[in-house]
PDB file of C-alpha atoms and ligand atoms in Angstrom:
ATOM      1  CA  MET Q   1      64.689 109.537 106.017  1.00 86.00           C
ATOM      2  CA  ALA Q   2      62.963 106.954 103.844  1.00 93.00           C
ATOM      3  CA  GLN Q   3      62.467 104.740 106.882  1.00 95.00           C
ATOM      4  CA  GLN Q   4      60.846 107.603 108.808  1.00 94.00           C
ATOM      5  CA  ILE Q   5      58.500 108.413 105.947  1.00 95.00           C
ATOM      6  CA  PHE Q   6      57.636 104.779 105.514  1.00 97.00           C
ATOM      7  CA  ASN Q   7      56.887 104.349 109.220  1.00 96.00           C
ATOM      8  CA  ILE Q   8      54.510 107.311 109.169  1.00 95.00           C
ATOM      9  CA  VAL Q   9      52.761 106.047 106.048  1.00 96.00           C
ATOM     10  CA  MET Q  10      52.264 102.620 107.598  1.00 96.00           C
ATOM     11  CA  LYS Q  11      51.055 104.113 110.870  1.00 96.00           C
ATOM     12  CA  VAL Q  12      48.489 106.297 109.129  1.00 94.00           C
ATOM     13  CA  ALA Q  13      47.409 103.346 107.001  1.00 95.00           C
ATOM     14  CA  LYS Q  14      46.949 101.172 110.073  1.00 94.00           C
ATOM     15  CA  GLU Q  15      44.959 103.820 111.920  1.00 94.00           C
ATOM     16  CA  ASN Q  16      42.636 104.163 108.959  1.00 93.00           C
ATOM     17  CA  GLY Q  17      42.108 100.477 108.370  1.00 93.00           C
ATOM     18  CA  VAL Q  18      43.834 100.515 105.020  1.00 95.00           C
ATOM     19  CA  GLU Q  19      44.066  97.266 103.129  1.00 95.00           C
ATOM     20  CA  LYS Q  20      46.222  98.366 100.236  1.00 96.00           C
ATOM     21  CA  ILE Q  21      48.136 101.551  99.524  1.00 97.00           C
ATOM     22  CA  LEU Q  22      47.809 102.719  95.930  1.00 97.00           C
ATOM     23  CA  GLU Q  23      49.741 105.926  95.877  1.00 97.00           C
ATOM     24  CA  ILE Q  24      52.054 107.878  98.149  1.00 97.00           C
ATOM     25  CA  ASN Q  25      52.495 111.577  97.392  1.00 97.00           C
ATOM     26  CA  LEU Q  26      55.444 113.308  98.960  1.00 97.00           C
ATOM     27  CA  GLU Q  27      56.744 116.845  99.015  1.00 96.00           C
ATOM     28  CA  VAL Q  28      60.460 117.184  99.429  1.00 94.00           C
ATOM     29  CA  GLY Q  29      62.181 120.527  99.857  1.00 91.00           C
ATOM     30  CA  GLN Q  30      65.082 121.194  97.539  1.00 86.00           C
ATOM     31  CA  LEU Q  31      67.232 122.123 100.524  1.00 84.00           C
ATOM     32  CA  THR Q  32      66.885 118.690 102.090  1.00 85.00           C
ATOM     33  CA  PHE Q  33      69.238 117.477  99.342  1.00 80.00           C
ATOM     34  CA  LEU Q  34      67.306 114.282  99.177  1.00 86.00           C
ATOM     35  CA  ASN Q  35      67.529 112.788  95.758  1.00 90.00           C
ATOM     36  CA  PRO Q  36      63.943 111.942  94.704  1.00 93.00           C
ATOM     37  CA  ASP Q  37      65.048 108.909  92.738  1.00 93.00           C
ATOM     38  CA  GLN Q  38      67.037 107.506  95.625  1.00 94.00           C
ATOM     39  CA  LEU Q  39      64.206 108.218  98.038  1.00 95.00           C
ATOM     40  CA  LYS Q  40      61.749 106.509  95.732  1.00 96.00           C
ATOM     41  CA  PHE Q  41      64.001 103.506  95.429  1.00 96.00           C
ATOM     42  CA  ALA Q  42      64.494 103.262  99.192  1.00 97.00           C
ATOM     43  CA  LEU Q  43      60.731 103.413  99.751  1.00 97.00           C
ATOM     44  CA  LYS Q  44      60.172 100.726  97.144  1.00 97.00           C
ATOM     45  CA  VAL Q  45      62.602  98.445  98.945  1.00 97.00           C
ATOM     46  CA  LEU Q  46      60.963  99.123 102.312  1.00 97.00           C
ATOM     47  CA  SER Q  47      57.475  98.476 101.003  1.00 97.00           C
ATOM     48  CA  GLU Q  48      58.239  95.018  99.651  1.00 97.00           C
ATOM     49  CA  ASP Q  49      55.867  92.435 101.112  1.00 97.00           C
ATOM     50  CA  THR Q  50      53.746  95.106 102.803  1.00 97.00           C
ATOM     51  CA  ILE Q  51      50.387  96.664 101.932  1.00 96.00           C
ATOM     52  CA  ALA Q  52      52.374  99.352 100.114  1.00 97.00           C
ATOM     53  CA  GLN Q  53      54.243  97.053  97.766  1.00 96.00           C
ATOM     54  CA  ASP Q  54      52.327  98.119  94.652  1.00 96.00           C
ATOM     55  CA  ALA Q  55      52.034 101.762  95.611  1.00 97.00           C
ATOM     56  CA  LYS Q  56      53.010 104.453  93.163  1.00 97.00           C
ATOM     57  CA  ILE Q  57      55.377 106.892  94.786  1.00 97.00           C
ATOM     58  CA  LYS Q  58      55.237 110.481  93.580  1.00 97.00           C
ATOM     59  CA  ILE Q  59      57.653 113.101  94.787  1.00 96.00           C
ATOM     60  CA  GLU Q  60      57.249 116.814  94.272  1.00 95.00           C
ATOM     61  CA  VAL Q  61      60.322 118.956  94.838  1.00 92.00           C
ATOM     62  CA  ILE Q  62      59.574 122.175  96.722  1.00 91.00           C
ATOM     63  CA  GLN Q  63      61.448 125.327  95.733  1.00 88.00           C
ATOM     64  CA  PRO Q  64      63.076 127.153  98.619  1.00 88.00           C
ATOM     65  CA  GLU Q  65      61.495 130.289 100.067  1.00 92.00           C
ATOM     66  CA  ILE Q  66      63.041 132.767 102.435  1.00 91.00           C
ATOM     67  CA  ARG Q  67      62.284 135.730 104.669  1.00 94.00           C
ATOM     68  CA  CYS Q  68      64.886 138.469 104.549  1.00 95.00           C
ATOM     69  CA  ASN Q  69      65.662 140.157 107.844  1.00 96.00           C
ATOM     70  CA  SER Q  70      67.139 143.200 106.138  1.00 96.00           C
ATOM     71  CA  CYS Q  71      64.484 144.262 103.623  1.00 97.00           C
ATOM     72  CA  LYS Q  72      61.589 142.020 104.738  1.00 97.00           C
ATOM     73  CA  TYR Q  73      61.360 140.287 101.373  1.00 96.00           C
ATOM     74  CA  THR Q  74      59.500 137.025 101.554  1.00 96.00           C
ATOM     75  CA  GLY Q  75      59.174 134.531  98.797  1.00 94.00           C
ATOM     76  CA  LYS Q  76      60.940 132.212  96.460  1.00 90.00           C
ATOM     77  CA  ILE Q  77      64.595 132.369  95.729  1.00 83.00           C
ATOM     78  CA  SER Q  78      66.377 130.913  92.820  1.00 69.00           C
ATOM     79  CA  TYR Q  79      68.827 128.500  94.216  1.00 64.00           C
ATOM     80  CA  ASN Q  80      71.604 127.473  91.900  1.00 58.00           C
ATOM     81  CA  GLY Q  81      73.728 125.535  94.300  1.00 57.00           C
ATOM     82  CA  PRO Q  82      74.305 121.835  94.142  1.00 51.00           C
ATOM     83  CA  GLU Q  83      70.834 120.439  93.877  1.00 49.00           C
ATOM     84  CA  TYR Q  84      71.308 117.195  95.707  1.00 45.00           C
ATOM     85  CA  HIS Q  85      74.489 117.247  97.605  1.00 48.00           C
ATOM     86  CA  ALA Q  86      74.601 115.380 100.875  1.00 49.00           C
ATOM     87  CA  ILE Q  87      77.948 116.841 101.871  1.00 49.00           C
ATOM     88  CA  TYR Q  88      76.632 120.423 102.100  1.00 48.00           C
ATOM     89  CA  PRO Q  89      74.715 120.645 105.375  1.00 45.00           C
ATOM     90  CA  VAL Q  90      74.743 124.441 105.427  1.00 48.00           C
ATOM     91  CA  VAL Q  91      73.442 126.363 102.476  1.00 56.00           C
ATOM     92  CA  PHE Q  92      74.484 129.874 101.732  1.00 68.00           C
ATOM     93  CA  LEU Q  93      71.430 131.797 100.609  1.00 79.00           C
ATOM     94  CA  LYS Q  94      71.059 135.398  99.538  1.00 83.00           C
ATOM     95  CA  CYS Q  95      68.059 137.665  99.391  1.00 90.00           C
ATOM     96  CA  PRO Q  96      67.201 138.226  95.716  1.00 88.00           C
ATOM     97  CA  LYS Q  97      66.099 141.796  96.433  1.00 92.00           C
ATOM     98  CA  CYS Q  98      68.865 143.295  98.562  1.00 94.00           C
ATOM     99  CA  GLY Q  99      71.557 140.646  98.477  1.00 88.00           C
ATOM    100  CA  SER Q 100      71.650 140.222 102.261  1.00 89.00           C
ATOM    101  CA  THR Q 101      72.594 136.855 103.673  1.00 86.00           C
ATOM    102  CA  ASP Q 102      70.610 137.562 106.847  1.00 90.00           C
ATOM    103  CA  VAL Q 103      67.760 135.360 105.714  1.00 89.00           C
ATOM    104  CA  GLU Q 104      65.573 132.712 107.258  1.00 91.00           C
ATOM    105  CA  ILE Q 105      64.518 129.690 105.296  1.00 89.00           C
ATOM    106  CA  THR Q 106      60.744 129.368 105.440  1.00 92.00           C
ATOM    107  CA  ARG Q 107      60.327 126.580 102.911  1.00 92.00           C
ATOM    108  CA  GLY Q 108      62.482 124.051 101.192  1.00 90.00           C
ATOM    109  CA  ARG Q 109      63.743 122.031 104.128  1.00 89.00           C
ATOM    110  CA  GLU Q 110      60.605 120.050 104.724  1.00 90.00           C
ATOM    111  CA  CYS Q 111      59.792 116.538 103.837  1.00 91.00           C
ATOM    112  CA  ASN Q 112      56.048 116.027 103.952  1.00 93.00           C
ATOM    113  CA  ILE Q 113      53.658 113.285 103.166  1.00 95.00           C
ATOM    114  CA  LYS Q 114      51.116 115.173 101.104  1.00 95.00           C
ATOM    115  CA  ASN Q 115      48.593 112.417 100.831  1.00 95.00           C
ATOM    116  CA  ILE Q 116      48.125 108.714 100.473  1.00 95.00           C
ATOM    117  CA  LYS Q 117      45.659 107.005  98.203  1.00 96.00           C
ATOM    118  CA  ALA Q 118      44.520 103.699  99.543  1.00 96.00           C
ATOM    119  CA  ILE Q 119      41.787 101.118  99.670  1.00 95.00           C
ATOM    120  CA  ARG Q 120      40.110 100.713 103.014  1.00 90.00           C
ATOM    121  CA  LYS Q 121      38.952  97.436 104.403  1.00 80.00           C
ATOM    122  CA  GLU Q 122      35.256  96.829 104.022  1.00 73.00           C
ATOM    123  CA  VAL Q 123      33.550  97.825 107.228  1.00 63.00           C
ATOM    124  CA  THR Q 124      30.764  95.397 108.000  1.00 62.00           C
TER     125      THR Q 124
HETATM  126 ZN1   ZN X   1      66.514 141.488 101.461  1.00 87.07          ZN
END
């Protein structure tokens, strides 16, 4: 996952003529079970000796949201399961309104690059 994120960051940087990456802002859904600290560390390792080597990496954890097929509730759910547990690929979620398990996850499984702060090469 870190490698994928890093590749995208570097691709975007290259396309935009970036000389140095200052900050990488990520959004990681709670249901991805990615540990932000581990992800940060992996990105740090990958960015060694690249234009991103001094970049600050910020990770925002996104709370899960669902759509209930029974009562049509949409919105956040409180999820008290194991926060970062790689062994649980399937999460058992319940609608907070009616208790149904017939729910679709609408947020919380994404891993997005929110934005990148960087210095562009001088265009002459
Ligand atoms: Zn419901």
